[in-house]
PDB file of C-alpha atoms in Angstrom:
ATOM      1  CA  UNK A   1     117.214 110.702 104.461  1.00  0.00           C
ATOM      2  CA  UNK A   2     117.775 109.422 100.974  1.00  0.00           C
ATOM      3  CA  UNK A   3     115.398 110.334  98.283  1.00  0.00           C
ATOM      4  CA  UNK A   4     114.232 106.802  97.896  1.00  0.00           C
ATOM      5  CA  UNK A   5     113.655 106.387 101.626  1.00  0.00           C
ATOM      6  CA  UNK A   6     111.650 109.739 101.627  1.00  0.00           C
ATOM      7  CA  UNK A   7     109.433 108.530  98.971  1.00  0.00           C
ATOM      8  CA  UNK A   8     108.974 105.006 100.294  1.00  0.00           C
ATOM      9  CA  UNK A   9     108.655 105.599 104.061  1.00  0.00           C
ATOM     10  CA  UNK A  10     105.379 107.506 103.795  1.00  0.00           C
ATOM     11  CA  UNK A  11     103.789 104.732 101.866  1.00  0.00           C
ATOM     12  CA  UNK A  12     104.959 102.097 104.461  1.00  0.00           C
ATOM     13  CA  UNK A  13     103.622 104.292 107.316  1.00  0.00           C
ATOM     14  CA  UNK A  14     100.433 104.970 105.551  1.00  0.00           C
ATOM     15  CA  UNK A  15     100.060 101.139 104.928  1.00  0.00           C
ATOM     16  CA  UNK A  16     100.594 100.265 108.544  1.00  0.00           C
ATOM     17  CA  UNK A  17      98.248 103.113 109.666  1.00  0.00           C
ATOM     18  CA  UNK A  18      95.580 101.624 107.366  1.00  0.00           C
ATOM     19  CA  UNK A  19      95.813  98.318 108.936  1.00  0.00           C
ATOM     20  CA  UNK A  20      95.137  99.987 112.301  1.00  0.00           C
ATOM     21  CA  UNK A  21      92.246 102.026 110.948  1.00  0.00           C
ATOM     22  CA  UNK A  22      90.678  99.117 109.126  1.00  0.00           C
ATOM     23  CA  UNK A  23      90.828  97.185 112.491  1.00  0.00           C
ATOM     24  CA  UNK A  24      89.343 100.213 114.348  1.00  0.00           C
ATOM     25  CA  UNK A  25      86.520 100.732 111.916  1.00  0.00           C
ATOM     26  CA  UNK A  26      85.535  97.173 110.899  1.00  0.00           C
ATOM     27  CA  UNK A  27      87.206  94.731 113.336  1.00  0.00           C
ATOM     28  CA  UNK A  28      84.178  95.049 115.661  1.00  0.00           C
ATOM     29  CA  UNK A  29      81.961  93.492 113.143  1.00  0.00           C
ATOM     30  CA  UNK A  30      83.524  90.189 114.123  1.00  0.00           C
ATOM     31  CA  UNK A  31      82.289  90.653 117.728  1.00  0.00           C
ATOM     32  CA  UNK A  32      78.663  91.876 117.296  1.00  0.00           C
ATOM     33  CA  UNK A  33      77.770  90.770 120.808  1.00  0.00           C
ATOM     34  CA  UNK A  34      80.135  93.237 122.432  1.00  0.00           C
ATOM     35  CA  UNK A  35      78.431  96.279 123.867  1.00  0.00           C
ATOM     36  CA  UNK A  36      78.485  99.328 121.526  1.00  0.00           C
ATOM     37  CA  UNK A  37      80.281 101.655 124.014  1.00  0.00           C
ATOM     38  CA  UNK A  38      83.013  99.126 124.538  1.00  0.00           C
ATOM     39  CA  UNK A  39      83.520  98.800 120.759  1.00  0.00           C
ATOM     40  CA  UNK A  40      83.623 102.438 120.414  1.00  0.00           C
ATOM     41  CA  UNK A  41      86.241 102.848 123.114  1.00  0.00           C
ATOM     42  CA  UNK A  42      88.266 100.018 121.703  1.00  0.00           C
ATOM     43  CA  UNK A  43      88.055 101.532 118.279  1.00  0.00           C
ATOM     44  CA  UNK A  44      89.174 104.800 119.506  1.00  0.00           C
ATOM     45  CA  UNK A  45      92.160 103.180 121.167  1.00  0.00           C
ATOM     46  CA  UNK A  46      93.163 101.518 118.004  1.00  0.00           C
ATOM     47  CA  UNK A  47      92.750 104.631 116.060  1.00  0.00           C
ATOM     48  CA  UNK A  48      95.325 106.318 118.303  1.00  0.00           C
ATOM     49  CA  UNK A  49      97.966 104.164 116.845  1.00  0.00           C
ATOM     50  CA  UNK A  50      96.736 104.750 113.378  1.00  0.00           C
ATOM     51  CA  UNK A  51      97.262 108.570 113.982  1.00  0.00           C
ATOM     52  CA  UNK A  52     100.696 107.908 115.385  1.00  0.00           C
ATOM     53  CA  UNK A  53     101.737 106.440 111.977  1.00  0.00           C
ATOM     54  CA  UNK A  54      99.577 108.621 109.645  1.00  0.00           C
ATOM     55  CA  UNK A  55     100.684 112.028 110.972  1.00  0.00           C
ATOM     56  CA  UNK A  56     104.387 111.344 110.535  1.00  0.00           C
ATOM     57  CA  UNK A  57     103.686 109.696 107.201  1.00  0.00           C
ATOM     58  CA  UNK A  58     102.030 112.800 105.877  1.00  0.00           C
ATOM     59  CA  UNK A  59     104.702 115.118 107.552  1.00  0.00           C
ATOM     60  CA  UNK A  60     107.541 113.066 105.896  1.00  0.00           C
ATOM     61  CA  UNK A  61     105.727 112.522 102.741  1.00  0.00           C
ATOM     62  CA  UNK A  62     104.822 116.120 102.043  1.00  0.00           C
ATOM     63  CA  UNK A  63     108.503 116.717 101.391  1.00  0.00           C
ATOM     64  CA  UNK A  64     108.128 114.483  98.311  1.00  0.00           C
ATOM     65  CA  UNK A  65     104.461 114.384  97.401  1.00  0.00           C
ATOM     66  CA  UNK A  66     101.734 117.024  97.197  1.00  0.00           C
ATOM     67  CA  UNK A  67      98.821 116.807  99.689  1.00  0.00           C
ATOM     68  CA  UNK A  68      96.706 115.631  96.977  1.00  0.00           C
ATOM     69  CA  UNK A  69      99.132 112.927  96.054  1.00  0.00           C
ATOM     70  CA  UNK A  70      99.495 111.878  99.722  1.00  0.00           C
ATOM     71  CA  UNK A  71      95.597 111.611 100.049  1.00  0.00           C
ATOM     72  CA  UNK A  72      95.420 109.594  96.898  1.00  0.00           C
ATOM     73  CA  UNK A  73      98.147 107.213  98.058  1.00  0.00           C
ATOM     74  CA  UNK A  74      96.301 106.796 101.385  1.00  0.00           C
ATOM     75  CA  UNK A  75      92.949 106.105  99.493  1.00  0.00           C
ATOM     76  CA  UNK A  76      94.402 103.414  97.240  1.00  0.00           C
ATOM     77  CA  UNK A  77      96.103 101.774 100.184  1.00  0.00           C
ATOM     78  CA  UNK A  78      92.878 101.860 102.148  1.00  0.00           C
ATOM     79  CA  UNK A  79      91.039 100.062  99.335  1.00  0.00           C
ATOM     80  CA  UNK A  80      93.756  97.333  99.088  1.00  0.00           C
ATOM     81  CA  UNK A  81      93.881  96.810 102.881  1.00  0.00           C
ATOM     82  CA  UNK A  82      90.105  96.832 103.169  1.00  0.00           C
ATOM     83  CA  UNK A  83      89.655  94.318 100.296  1.00  0.00           C
ATOM     84  CA  UNK A  84      92.056  91.931 101.952  1.00  0.00           C
ATOM     85  CA  UNK A  85      90.385  92.358 105.446  1.00  0.00           C
ATOM     86  CA  UNK A  86      86.967  91.900 103.843  1.00  0.00           C
ATOM     87  CA  UNK A  87      87.946  88.642 102.331  1.00  0.00           C
ATOM     88  CA  UNK A  88      90.131  87.178 104.970  1.00  0.00           C
ATOM     89  CA  UNK A  89      88.605  88.388 108.211  1.00  0.00           C
ATOM     90  CA  UNK A  90      84.971  89.221 107.352  1.00  0.00           C
ATOM     91  CA  UNK A  91      84.796  86.234 104.951  1.00  0.00           C
ATOM     92  CA  UNK A  92      82.905  88.503 102.390  1.00  0.00           C
ATOM     93  CA  UNK A  93      83.939  87.757  98.725  1.00  0.00           C
ATOM     94  CA  UNK A  94      84.673  90.432  96.314  1.00  0.00           C
ATOM     95  CA  UNK A  95      82.939  90.274  92.876  1.00  0.00           C
ATOM     96  CA  UNK A  96      83.574  91.595  89.547  1.00  0.00           C
ATOM     97  CA  UNK A  97      81.627  94.875  90.438  1.00  0.00           C
ATOM     98  CA  UNK A  98      84.181  95.498  93.139  1.00  0.00           C
ATOM     99  CA  UNK A  99      87.065  94.825  90.755  1.00  0.00           C
ATOM    100  CA  UNK A 100      85.513  97.170  88.228  1.00  0.00           C
ATOM    101  CA  UNK A 101      84.971  99.971  90.878  1.00  0.00           C
ATOM    102  CA  UNK A 102      88.504  99.604  92.261  1.00  0.00           C
ATOM    103  CA  UNK A 103      89.894  99.735  88.761  1.00  0.00           C
ATOM    104  CA  UNK A 104      88.043 103.009  88.070  1.00  0.00           C
ATOM    105  CA  UNK A 105      89.404 104.436  91.280  1.00  0.00           C
ATOM    106  CA  UNK A 106      92.806 103.339  90.499  1.00  0.00           C
ATOM    107  CA  UNK A 107      92.390 104.994  87.075  1.00  0.00           C
ATOM    108  CA  UNK A 108      91.297 108.164  88.772  1.00  0.00           C
ATOM    109  CA  UNK A 109      94.270 107.990  91.146  1.00  0.00           C
ATOM    110  CA  UNK A 110      96.617 107.829  88.299  1.00  0.00           C
ATOM    111  CA  UNK A 111      95.449 111.064  86.954  1.00  0.00           C
ATOM    112  CA  UNK A 112      96.507 112.661  90.298  1.00  0.00           C
ATOM    113  CA  UNK A 113     100.165 111.731  89.461  1.00  0.00           C
ATOM    114  CA  UNK A 114     100.116 112.915  85.848  1.00  0.00           C
ATOM    115  CA  UNK A 115     102.355 115.998  85.289  1.00  0.00           C
TER     116      UNK A 115
END
């Protein structure tokens, strides 16, 4: 695998895994009438696919990134995916405080990748 692919593939896989995890964790909020046990089982089933993407992402990514860097990448992706999901699916607007908080988190993430 080329160095570029080794660096980008984990990010792609983590992005896809986060879409599944966001659906598993928050998708049920759009169907509040569904029984809780059914929602738990459905979320668990969706999370299986998240793991099928996250585990290889971390295995492949650890050849290029440290574990701390992989976790940081995953957290930043999680915020981006969640922000989009929140606005598009849950119809919950993001305000200045969200932008400020995400900026602070992104600033912290930048420190993880410093020398």
